[in-house]
Amino acid sequence: MPHRRRSDRVFGALLRLFPSEFRGDFGDQMSADFQDRHQEVAHRRGASGVARLWARTCADMAGSALREHFDVLRRDGLQALRALRRRPASTATVVLSLIIGIGLNTALFSVVRGVLWRDLPFPDSDRLVRISSLDSTSSGFLGSVSPGEFVDLQAHARTFSALGAGTHMQQTIVEPGEPESIEGMTVTQGFFDALGARPVLGRTFTADEFRAAGTFELRNVEAINARLQQRAAGLPPTQSAVIISHALWQRRFLGRADIIGRQLRLASGIVAEVVGVMGVEMSSLVTPLSTPPDWWMPQVPLPADRRGRRLDLIGRLAPQRTLEDAQAELDVLGANIAVAFPEANRNRVLRATPLLETIVRNIRTELTFVFGAVVCVLLVTCINVVHVSLANAAGRRVELATRVALGATRGHLIRQTLTESALLAMVGGVGGLLVAASSLRFLLAMAPAGMPRAHEIDLEWTTVLFAAGVTVAVALLCGLAASLPISRVRPWGVLSGARSGETIRGRRFRRALTSGEIAIALMLVVAAILMVRTIRSLVALDLGFDPAGVVTASLPRPSIIPLDPSGGGRMRELELQVIEQVRQLPGVLSAGVGGSPMGLQMGLAGVKLDGDTRDLGPVSLTPVSVGYFEALGARLQAGRLFSPDDRTNAEKVAVVSESTARRFWPGRPALDQVLIIPVGLRTRIVGVVGDMADVGLVTKGGGIYVPHTQLSFVTSAEMAIRTTVDPQTLVPGVRAIVRDANPEWPFSGVTTLQQQIDAAMAPRRFVLRLVGLFAAFAVVLAMIGVYGVMAESVAERVREIGVRMALGARRVDVGLMILRQSAWIVVSGVAIGIAGAVTLRQQLAAMVFGVTTLDPASYVVAVVLLAAAAFLACSIPARAAANCDPVIALRSE
Amino acid sequence: MTDAHARDPLALLPLTPPLFHVLLSLADSDKHGYAILKEVESRTAGEVVLSTGTLYGVIKRSLAEGLIRASAAGSDERRTAYRLTAFGRKVALAETERLRAIVASARQLLQEPGV
């Protein structure tokens, strides 16, 4: 009957949907019943009846099979729960560590995803690139382009569908409200289009507004002065349009809907009408050193300007074009520009970098490392879960073996173990998600200030998905690892011995896992110690200046008294007057204007030696006032510092830093040499100062310093004040002096140099705190693992210990025996850990300073620390073994 | 196995209709699965038709609860016959009583004439 056999086979296949136990109990009966019914229906109702029977049977079998599987799951779950309840202490420890482990992983995942992995909040943001102009001889990464380069690229580049550029600058809003200096950008046509950014209110700039912007200069002192005189004379002011950020709108204008059309009066003499408000996504657009811009104004790049590299250029790749296409084209265009403008573009190359990369590059190493560290913590946590499962399984060996002997398959036992770890992982996952939700705030508070995209970090569905994924991974990993020795249960062996306990293999496996825990903990401890040493090296670093007691405040220029005929000159006189008055304040040792060494440096091209036509390449130029070097505590190495006699009309002089002096005049004294500076012409070197740490802290800079009175253009500056009193007590007095000199002068950004140094160290401190926390956590977990394994070992050997003591072994010998046994675990763990740390040291290389990643002292300290902790953990079971009473030990058998 | 005497039959109520029908079908004699199917079908005039999967799910749970047990009488080499236990009978009776009470109160509420 071939027909019959086919239906048999199909029904057999349906039976496979059921759990094997159920199939074994009822499969044959079900088959027999179904065949009888099939026969009967075929006989009485024909083909249509058979078809209906099959349809009903399939649906019923699927539904019933599902129910049976749930039943098995529920039973296994209850059994697992009972097993875990039998060891409340170790279960609680493991659940707690899982909650913390998964929680920390999930929280850090949110941070890493929000900052590094998530797309920028612009349409098709993976097609956005930053185009940099770089000196091919330098190792730079980001470089602004000149207006000339921008115009050339706009005319010739075909791999981009849109190009736009912007220049970061500060402007002071004078009205309405309090004077306030605010970071912003002037942007070219196409800037918002390239980003694909649209205003949430109002509009972007019109062609007319760009045309109007082409007629005035925002930063030129003479132009500003002219505008201020125009205002004083009652003439209509120069008008521009401005778009403000969502943040500024909310903060300064309280989110009022009537912001569009409001007129803002700027200290630079412009009256700007608000035409739009951009969305919050614009605050993601930062470069490593800039804060998010709060305003945008139109600018028109001048093709003839080939040296003022101040445009941050953003391009959107044309459809079907790749980054490689764009780079290939930029190589050609860059070479063409270098040929056409050898003066400005010799040795310069154009480079395309994904925009996201330019934003997060500075934090990538730190975040990736910390994330790797937290994954290590999770691994240690997992090992502890395996320990508990194995211990549960060992306690159940007789039960398991009996079940195997009675016909339970190994699959059942593995399933039971998997259910156990799934149960633990599930509690850990749900708890972890809660921990992540509540710890994210603290994590963000710990993150270095100014971390890009911090506002984009939140818990959302991918976070939940991640937590779920980790939970499943933990359950599988731990369940399978724990079932490795179980699957080798040999019922005859266990039942004949009738002693509950682990197999030798299971015991070895657990010791290997414990060694693994120690290894991971050691690696984290090594990393933490290296970071501690890094911070200590940084603190002890010779900065080239003395930050103690130095206050800095931003002093944004231009801020000129209207009606001043001599413009810039008058402004500097005013600055000098302010400095002089500040110097009179009680507790002030010295004061000056000139920008913090930790602030942005201005690179200047076109500097030449006297009698030489060669361009010396970009060199930092800082305009400073009298008292500046004294306020910072810079070290004069030769010649003199600036004096009040270095006025606008006096001989042009400069002070150079030590490294610059060496670079320009190797082997010769720099004093009295002459430099040709584009903005100041023939300049005589009157002094040499020591190099000062720049914003990177571990790198030093300096370059050329000139008296600010002798510079014809304006830069934003900072006031530096050296005090003997609490810096904060000075603030009201200085504020009053500044107000007095010019009510439109914003006085803000008061910080201490020490705070700036702390900010520069913040990313490393962030890594140190987290890695330190993770290391401590891993050490505690590893010690719990060591303790657990040794305690069980002692419990198992209690009879042997009893015999030994009955035969005359001393308590001390027994204790030592246990310690010797644990020593192997610790030694092998330490060896693996050292090997691991040495292998992975490159991951840390970018962050350590003042210590090598192979620093022997750090490794020794880490090993001693771990060995001591392990000794403590082992000494409890060792003491228990030593204090064991042989009579009781032997009676228990 | 479950101790039938110590347990309260009411704890298992209400029974699912398939379970109730299976217990009823075993009330008069031991039967194997297919006979149970046929009995339920004929007693309900074809209104309740149990499928194989559902039936054996019910049988498994009834065995676990001690409502029925395997019986040598009526088994052959392919099939096991099942017998209603004393506890199973109590449970079926309790369910019948529960249903009767519901029917009675429903009749009263609906004021069906002729009661």
Short mmCIF file of C-alpha atoms in Angstrom, two decimals, chain A residues 124-541:
data_model
loop_
_atom_site.label_atom_id
_atom_site.label_comp_id
_atom_site.label_asym_id
_atom_site.label_seq_id
_atom_site.Cartn_x
_atom_site.Cartn_y
_atom_site.Cartn_z
CA ASP A 124 22.19 60.25 3.42
CA SER A 125 24.89 61.37 5.81
CA ASP A 126 27.23 58.58 4.73
CA ARG A 127 27.75 60.58 1.54
CA LEU A 128 29.05 63.63 3.40
CA VAL A 129 32.79 64.25 3.36
CA ARG A 130 35.11 66.87 4.72
CA ILE A 131 37.66 68.13 2.20
CA SER A 132 40.92 69.25 3.76
CA SER A 133 43.91 71.06 2.38
CA LEU A 134 47.02 69.64 3.98
CA ASP A 135 50.72 70.17 3.83
CA SER A 136 51.94 66.90 2.32
CA THR A 137 54.97 67.02 4.59
CA SER A 138 52.95 67.28 7.80
CA SER A 139 51.01 64.53 9.47
CA GLY A 140 47.93 66.69 9.82
CA PHE A 141 44.49 65.32 9.64
CA LEU A 142 42.12 68.25 9.26
CA GLY A 143 43.03 71.32 7.31
CA SER A 144 40.89 74.23 6.25
CA VAL A 145 40.93 75.34 2.61
CA SER A 146 41.48 78.81 1.19
CA PRO A 147 38.64 80.68 -0.53
CA GLY A 148 40.62 80.30 -3.77
CA GLU A 149 40.80 76.53 -3.41
CA PHE A 150 37.10 76.41 -2.61
CA VAL A 151 36.17 78.41 -5.70
CA ASP A 152 38.40 76.20 -7.87
CA LEU A 153 36.82 73.03 -6.49
CA GLN A 154 33.35 74.42 -6.99
CA ALA A 155 34.15 75.10 -10.60
CA HIS A 156 35.85 71.80 -11.44
CA ALA A 157 34.94 69.00 -9.03
CA ARG A 158 32.48 66.56 -10.61
CA THR A 159 32.38 63.86 -7.96
CA PHE A 160 30.39 66.07 -5.60
CA SER A 161 26.76 67.03 -6.03
CA ALA A 162 27.14 69.92 -3.60
CA LEU A 163 29.96 71.79 -1.88
CA GLY A 164 29.66 74.25 0.97
CA ALA A 165 32.07 75.81 3.41
CA GLY A 166 32.07 77.78 6.61
CA THR A 167 34.46 79.73 8.82
CA HIS A 168 34.25 79.51 12.59
CA MET A 169 34.31 82.85 14.40
CA GLN A 170 32.89 84.68 17.36
CA GLN A 171 30.54 87.62 17.21
CA THR A 172 29.22 89.65 20.08
CA ILE A 173 25.52 90.25 20.25
CA VAL A 174 25.04 93.63 21.93
CA GLU A 175 21.30 94.00 21.59
CA PRO A 176 18.80 92.74 22.56
CA GLY A 177 19.85 91.55 25.99
CA GLU A 178 23.23 91.48 27.68
CA PRO A 179 26.36 91.65 25.52
CA GLU A 180 27.41 88.08 24.80
CA SER A 181 30.13 86.66 22.65
CA ILE A 182 28.86 83.69 20.70
CA GLU A 183 30.54 81.06 18.51
CA GLY A 184 29.21 80.83 15.01
CA MET A 185 30.10 80.43 11.37
CA THR A 186 29.98 82.43 8.23
CA VAL A 187 28.93 80.09 5.46
CA THR A 188 29.04 80.03 1.69
CA GLN A 189 26.20 79.36 -0.65
CA GLY A 190 25.54 75.63 -0.78
CA PHE A 191 26.57 74.98 2.84
CA PHE A 192 23.14 73.96 4.11
CA ASP A 193 22.28 72.25 0.80
CA ALA A 194 25.39 70.09 0.97
CA LEU A 195 24.40 69.00 4.47
CA GLY A 196 20.78 68.59 3.50
CA ALA A 197 19.87 70.62 6.60
CA ARG A 198 16.63 72.56 6.68
CA PRO A 199 15.62 75.25 9.16
CA VAL A 200 12.91 74.38 11.66
CA LEU A 201 11.71 77.96 11.43
CA GLY A 202 12.07 80.51 8.65
CA ARG A 203 14.41 79.92 5.73
CA THR A 204 18.07 79.78 4.69
CA PHE A 205 19.86 82.64 2.93
CA THR A 206 18.74 84.09 -0.39
CA ALA A 207 21.05 84.96 -3.29
CA ASP A 208 20.51 88.65 -2.45
CA GLU A 209 21.69 88.12 1.10
CA PHE A 210 24.87 86.46 -0.17
CA ARG A 211 25.40 89.36 -2.58
CA ALA A 212 25.03 91.83 0.28
CA ALA A 213 27.43 89.84 2.44
CA GLY A 214 30.07 90.15 -0.27
CA THR A 215 30.27 93.89 0.39
CA PHE A 216 31.44 93.89 4.00
CA GLU A 217 34.10 92.28 6.17
CA LEU A 218 33.16 91.07 9.60
CA ARG A 219 36.59 91.04 11.18
CA ASN A 220 38.57 93.83 9.57
CA VAL A 221 39.29 96.51 12.16
CA GLU A 222 39.04 99.45 9.79
CA ALA A 223 35.78 98.15 8.33
CA ILE A 224 34.34 97.68 11.79
CA ASN A 225 35.41 101.14 12.79
CA ALA A 226 33.86 102.62 9.70
CA ARG A 227 30.57 100.89 10.45
CA LEU A 228 30.60 102.14 14.01
CA GLN A 229 31.19 105.69 12.85
CA GLN A 230 28.37 105.28 10.38
CA ARG A 231 26.09 104.34 13.24
CA ALA A 232 27.27 107.23 15.37
CA ALA A 233 26.49 109.57 12.52
CA GLY A 234 22.91 108.29 12.48
CA LEU A 235 23.24 106.67 9.06
CA PRO A 236 21.40 103.41 8.32
CA PRO A 237 23.46 100.44 9.57
CA THR A 238 24.99 97.74 7.43
CA GLN A 239 22.44 94.94 7.23
CA SER A 240 22.94 91.22 7.07
CA ALA A 241 20.90 88.10 7.60
CA VAL A 242 21.56 85.59 10.35
CA ILE A 243 20.30 82.09 11.09
CA ILE A 244 20.50 80.99 14.71
CA SER A 245 20.82 77.59 16.30
CA HIS A 246 18.02 75.83 18.10
CA ALA A 247 20.03 76.08 21.32
CA LEU A 248 20.55 79.85 21.05
CA TRP A 249 16.88 80.32 20.16
CA GLN A 250 15.83 78.43 23.27
CA ARG A 251 18.43 79.92 25.58
CA ARG A 252 18.57 83.58 24.63
CA PHE A 253 15.18 84.05 22.98
CA LEU A 254 13.22 81.52 25.07
CA GLY A 255 11.97 79.73 21.96
CA ARG A 256 9.63 82.59 21.02
CA ALA A 257 7.87 82.08 17.71
CA ASP A 258 8.31 85.77 16.72
CA ILE A 259 12.09 85.36 16.52
CA ILE A 260 11.99 85.53 12.71
CA GLY A 261 12.46 89.14 11.69
CA ARG A 262 14.14 90.17 14.98
CA GLN A 263 17.12 92.49 14.54
CA LEU A 264 20.33 91.62 16.39
CA ARG A 265 22.91 94.37 16.81
CA LEU A 266 26.44 93.03 16.73
CA ALA A 267 29.53 94.61 18.22
CA SER A 268 31.11 94.50 14.77
CA GLY A 269 28.65 97.18 13.66
CA ILE A 270 26.33 94.91 11.71
CA VAL A 271 22.60 94.71 12.29
CA ALA A 272 21.57 91.17 11.47
CA GLU A 273 17.99 90.08 10.87
CA VAL A 274 17.09 86.58 12.03
CA VAL A 275 15.74 84.77 8.97
CA GLY A 276 15.79 81.20 10.23
CA VAL A 277 16.34 78.78 13.11
CA MET A 278 18.20 75.54 12.38
CA GLY A 279 17.30 72.24 14.02
CA VAL A 280 19.24 70.56 16.83
CA GLU A 281 21.02 68.29 14.31
CA MET A 282 23.40 71.16 13.52
CA SER A 283 24.98 70.82 16.96
CA SER A 284 26.45 67.49 15.84
CA LEU A 285 28.61 69.43 13.43
CA VAL A 286 31.75 70.04 15.43
CA THR A 287 35.41 69.60 14.75
CA PRO A 288 37.73 68.33 17.45
CA LEU A 289 38.47 71.82 18.75
CA SER A 290 35.30 73.73 18.07
CA THR A 291 32.12 74.07 20.04
CA PRO A 292 28.83 73.75 18.17
CA PRO A 293 28.10 76.97 16.28
CA ASP A 294 25.15 79.03 17.47
CA TRP A 295 24.72 81.30 14.47
CA TRP A 296 25.38 81.35 10.72
CA MET A 297 25.86 84.37 8.48
CA PRO A 298 26.45 84.47 4.73
CA GLN A 299 29.95 84.92 3.31
CA VAL A 300 31.30 85.15 -0.21
CA PRO A 301 34.72 83.56 -0.74
CA LEU A 302 37.11 85.67 -2.77
CA PRO A 303 38.86 83.66 -5.51
CA ALA A 304 41.99 85.79 -5.13
CA ASP A 305 42.42 84.85 -1.48
CA ARG A 306 44.75 81.85 -1.61
CA ARG A 307 46.46 82.05 1.76
CA GLY A 308 43.72 82.54 4.29
CA ARG A 309 42.97 78.90 4.95
CA ARG A 310 39.93 79.25 7.15
CA LEU A 311 37.12 77.45 5.32
CA ASP A 312 35.86 74.14 6.64
CA LEU A 313 34.77 72.50 3.40
CA ILE A 314 31.98 69.95 3.30
CA GLY A 315 30.97 68.06 0.17
CA ARG A 316 28.19 65.67 -0.68
CA LEU A 317 29.26 62.83 -2.96
CA ALA A 318 27.39 62.76 -6.27
CA PRO A 319 25.17 59.71 -6.88
CA GLN A 320 27.16 56.60 -7.81
CA ARG A 321 30.46 58.24 -6.79
CA THR A 322 32.57 56.76 -4.03
CA LEU A 323 35.02 58.31 -1.62
CA GLU A 324 37.84 56.80 -3.72
CA ASP A 325 36.46 58.50 -6.86
CA ALA A 326 36.39 61.79 -4.99
CA GLN A 327 39.94 61.34 -3.67
CA ALA A 328 41.21 60.48 -7.15
CA GLU A 329 39.65 63.64 -8.52
CA LEU A 330 40.95 65.74 -5.63
CA ASP A 331 44.47 64.42 -6.29
CA VAL A 332 44.28 65.71 -9.86
CA LEU A 333 42.63 69.02 -8.95
CA GLY A 334 45.06 69.57 -6.08
CA ALA A 335 48.02 69.04 -8.40
CA ASN A 336 46.54 71.49 -10.92
CA ILE A 337 46.04 74.12 -8.22
CA ALA A 338 49.63 73.62 -7.02
CA VAL A 339 50.87 74.25 -10.55
CA ALA A 340 48.72 77.32 -11.03
CA PHE A 341 49.52 78.81 -7.61
CA PRO A 342 52.97 77.55 -6.60
CA GLU A 343 53.38 80.25 -3.94
CA ALA A 344 50.35 79.27 -1.94
CA ASN A 345 49.99 75.60 -2.81
CA ARG A 346 53.45 74.12 -3.00
CA ASN A 347 53.46 70.72 -1.29
CA ARG A 348 49.77 70.89 -0.59
CA VAL A 349 47.33 68.06 -1.14
CA LEU A 350 43.57 67.85 -0.92
CA ARG A 351 42.07 65.03 1.08
CA ALA A 352 38.52 63.73 1.43
CA THR A 353 37.55 62.21 4.79
CA PRO A 354 34.11 60.94 5.79
CA LEU A 355 32.48 63.75 7.76
CA LEU A 356 31.57 61.46 10.65
CA GLU A 357 35.22 60.46 11.00
CA THR A 358 36.34 64.09 11.28
CA ILE A 359 33.85 64.64 14.10
CA VAL A 360 34.52 61.57 16.24
CA ARG A 361 38.14 60.83 15.46
CA ASN A 362 39.49 62.31 18.66
CA ILE A 363 37.30 60.21 20.90
CA ARG A 364 37.28 57.00 18.86
CA THR A 365 40.33 55.40 20.50
CA GLU A 366 39.05 56.12 23.99
CA LEU A 367 35.53 54.88 23.43
CA THR A 368 36.62 51.77 21.57
CA PHE A 369 39.07 50.90 24.32
CA VAL A 370 36.56 51.41 27.09
CA PHE A 371 34.02 49.34 25.21
CA GLY A 372 36.57 46.55 24.80
CA ALA A 373 37.26 46.72 28.53
CA VAL A 374 33.60 46.41 29.41
CA VAL A 375 33.25 43.41 27.12
CA CYS A 376 36.09 41.82 29.14
CA VAL A 377 34.07 42.44 32.29
CA LEU A 378 31.11 40.68 30.72
CA LEU A 379 33.34 37.73 29.84
CA VAL A 380 34.42 37.38 33.47
CA THR A 381 30.77 37.62 34.49
CA CYS A 382 29.92 34.85 32.03
CA ILE A 383 32.62 32.63 33.47
CA ASN A 384 31.05 33.01 36.90
CA VAL A 385 27.69 32.00 35.43
CA VAL A 386 29.35 28.89 34.01
CA HIS A 387 30.85 28.19 37.45
CA VAL A 388 27.44 28.24 39.09
CA SER A 389 25.88 26.08 36.37
CA LEU A 390 28.73 23.58 36.63
CA ALA A 391 28.52 23.50 40.39
CA ASN A 392 24.76 22.91 40.13
CA ALA A 393 25.37 20.15 37.61
CA ALA A 394 28.06 18.58 39.79
CA GLY A 395 25.66 18.56 42.72
CA ARG A 396 23.14 16.83 40.52
CA ARG A 397 25.47 14.24 39.06
CA VAL A 398 23.81 11.28 40.66
CA GLU A 399 20.42 12.60 39.64
CA LEU A 400 21.64 13.22 36.10
CA ALA A 401 23.29 9.85 35.81
CA THR A 402 20.14 8.17 37.08
CA ARG A 403 18.12 10.01 34.50
CA VAL A 404 20.53 9.03 31.74
CA ALA A 405 20.39 5.44 32.89
CA LEU A 406 16.59 5.63 32.82
CA GLY A 407 16.65 6.81 29.23
CA ALA A 408 16.94 10.60 29.31
CA THR A 409 19.17 11.65 26.45
CA ARG A 410 22.18 13.92 26.87
CA GLY A 411 20.11 16.47 24.94
CA HIS A 412 17.71 16.66 27.89
CA LEU A 413 20.52 17.37 30.28
CA ILE A 414 22.08 20.01 28.05
CA ARG A 415 18.66 21.58 27.66
CA GLN A 416 18.30 21.70 31.41
CA THR A 417 21.65 23.49 31.75
CA LEU A 418 20.76 25.87 28.95
CA THR A 419 17.47 26.67 30.66
CA GLU A 420 19.37 27.44 33.84
CA SER A 421 21.75 29.86 32.19
CA ALA A 422 18.90 31.33 30.12
CA LEU A 423 17.04 32.02 33.33
CA LEU A 424 20.09 33.73 34.84
CA ALA A 425 20.77 35.65 31.62
CA MET A 426 17.18 36.80 31.37
CA VAL A 427 17.15 38.24 34.87
CA GLY A 428 20.55 39.76 34.08
CA GLY A 429 19.28 41.20 30.80
CA VAL A 430 16.18 42.85 32.23
CA GLY A 431 18.09 44.11 35.26
CA GLY A 432 20.95 45.19 33.01
CA LEU A 433 18.64 47.28 30.88
CA LEU A 434 17.40 49.04 34.01
CA VAL A 435 20.97 49.56 35.21
CA ALA A 436 21.88 50.95 31.78
CA ALA A 437 18.93 53.31 31.84
CA SER A 438 19.87 54.66 35.24
CA SER A 439 23.66 54.68 34.81
CA LEU A 440 23.75 56.37 31.42
CA ARG A 441 23.35 59.75 33.09
CA PHE A 442 26.37 59.16 35.32
CA LEU A 443 28.36 57.84 32.40
CA LEU A 444 27.63 60.98 30.41
CA ALA A 445 28.55 63.14 33.38
CA MET A 446 31.89 61.33 33.48
CA ALA A 447 32.50 61.76 29.76
CA PRO A 448 34.97 64.45 28.76
CA ALA A 449 33.31 67.83 28.32
CA GLY A 450 32.88 68.64 24.69
CA MET A 451 32.60 65.02 23.63
CA PRO A 452 31.08 65.25 20.17
CA ARG A 453 27.48 64.12 19.66
CA ALA A 454 26.91 63.64 23.39
CA HIS A 455 23.38 64.96 22.94
CA GLU A 456 22.65 62.16 20.47
CA ILE A 457 23.21 59.45 23.07
CA ASP A 458 20.07 57.86 24.38
CA LEU A 459 18.49 54.53 25.12
CA GLU A 460 16.40 53.52 22.16
CA TRP A 461 15.24 50.34 20.49
CA THR A 462 18.72 49.33 19.28
CA THR A 463 19.87 49.50 22.90
CA VAL A 464 17.07 47.16 23.93
CA LEU A 465 17.95 44.94 20.98
CA PHE A 466 21.58 44.96 22.04
CA ALA A 467 20.69 44.02 25.62
CA ALA A 468 18.49 41.23 24.27
CA GLY A 469 21.28 40.05 21.98
CA VAL A 470 23.80 40.05 24.82
CA THR A 471 21.32 38.16 26.97
CA VAL A 472 20.86 35.46 24.33
CA ALA A 473 24.62 35.30 23.72
CA VAL A 474 25.32 34.98 27.44
CA ALA A 475 22.67 32.27 27.81
CA LEU A 476 24.02 30.25 24.88
CA LEU A 477 27.69 30.75 25.68
CA CYS A 478 27.33 29.92 29.35
CA GLY A 479 24.82 27.13 28.80
CA LEU A 480 26.95 25.38 26.21
CA ALA A 481 30.18 25.86 28.15
CA ALA A 482 28.53 24.50 31.27
CA SER A 483 27.13 21.52 29.38
CA LEU A 484 30.53 20.49 27.98
CA PRO A 485 31.45 18.33 30.98
CA ILE A 486 27.82 17.31 31.57
CA SER A 487 27.51 15.76 28.16
CA ARG A 488 30.16 13.33 29.28
CA VAL A 489 28.17 11.93 32.18
CA ARG A 490 28.73 8.18 32.24
CA PRO A 491 26.01 6.71 34.35
CA TRP A 492 27.76 3.44 35.22
CA GLY A 493 30.78 5.26 36.60
CA VAL A 494 28.86 7.71 38.73
CA LEU A 495 26.30 5.24 39.96
CA SER A 496 28.79 2.57 40.89
CA GLY A 497 30.91 5.10 42.78
CA ALA A 498 27.71 6.63 44.15
CA ARG A 499 29.65 9.68 45.28
CA SER A 500 28.43 13.05 44.25
CA GLY A 501 31.14 15.21 42.76
CA GLU A 502 32.68 16.51 39.58
CA THR A 503 34.57 14.52 37.03
CA ILE A 504 38.26 15.20 36.74
CA ARG A 505 37.60 16.81 33.37
CA GLY A 506 34.89 19.03 34.81
CA ARG A 507 37.23 20.09 37.59
CA ARG A 508 40.01 20.87 35.15
CA PHE A 509 37.61 22.80 33.01
CA ARG A 510 36.52 24.93 35.94
CA ARG A 511 40.12 25.62 36.92
CA ALA A 512 40.93 26.65 33.35
CA LEU A 513 37.97 29.02 33.42
CA THR A 514 39.18 30.49 36.69
CA SER A 515 42.61 31.04 35.18
CA GLY A 516 40.86 32.81 32.32
CA GLU A 517 39.11 35.10 34.77
CA ILE A 518 42.39 35.96 36.45
CA ALA A 519 43.97 36.59 33.04
CA ILE A 520 41.26 39.04 32.00
CA ALA A 521 41.29 40.77 35.37
CA LEU A 522 45.07 41.11 35.15
CA MET A 523 44.86 42.70 31.70
CA LEU A 524 42.37 45.26 32.94
CA VAL A 525 44.48 45.98 36.02
CA VAL A 526 47.55 46.50 33.83
CA ALA A 527 45.59 48.93 31.66
CA ALA A 528 44.32 50.79 34.70
CA ILE A 529 47.80 51.07 36.20
CA LEU A 530 49.23 52.32 32.91
CA MET A 531 46.50 54.95 32.81
CA VAL A 532 47.22 55.98 36.40
CA ARG A 533 50.87 56.40 35.47
CA THR A 534 49.87 58.35 32.40
CA ILE A 535 47.83 60.80 34.43
CA ARG A 536 50.69 61.13 36.91
CA SER A 537 53.12 61.82 34.09
CA LEU A 538 50.78 64.44 32.71
CA VAL A 539 50.39 66.12 36.07
CA ALA A 540 54.16 66.17 36.51
CA LEU A 541 54.67 67.41 32.97
#
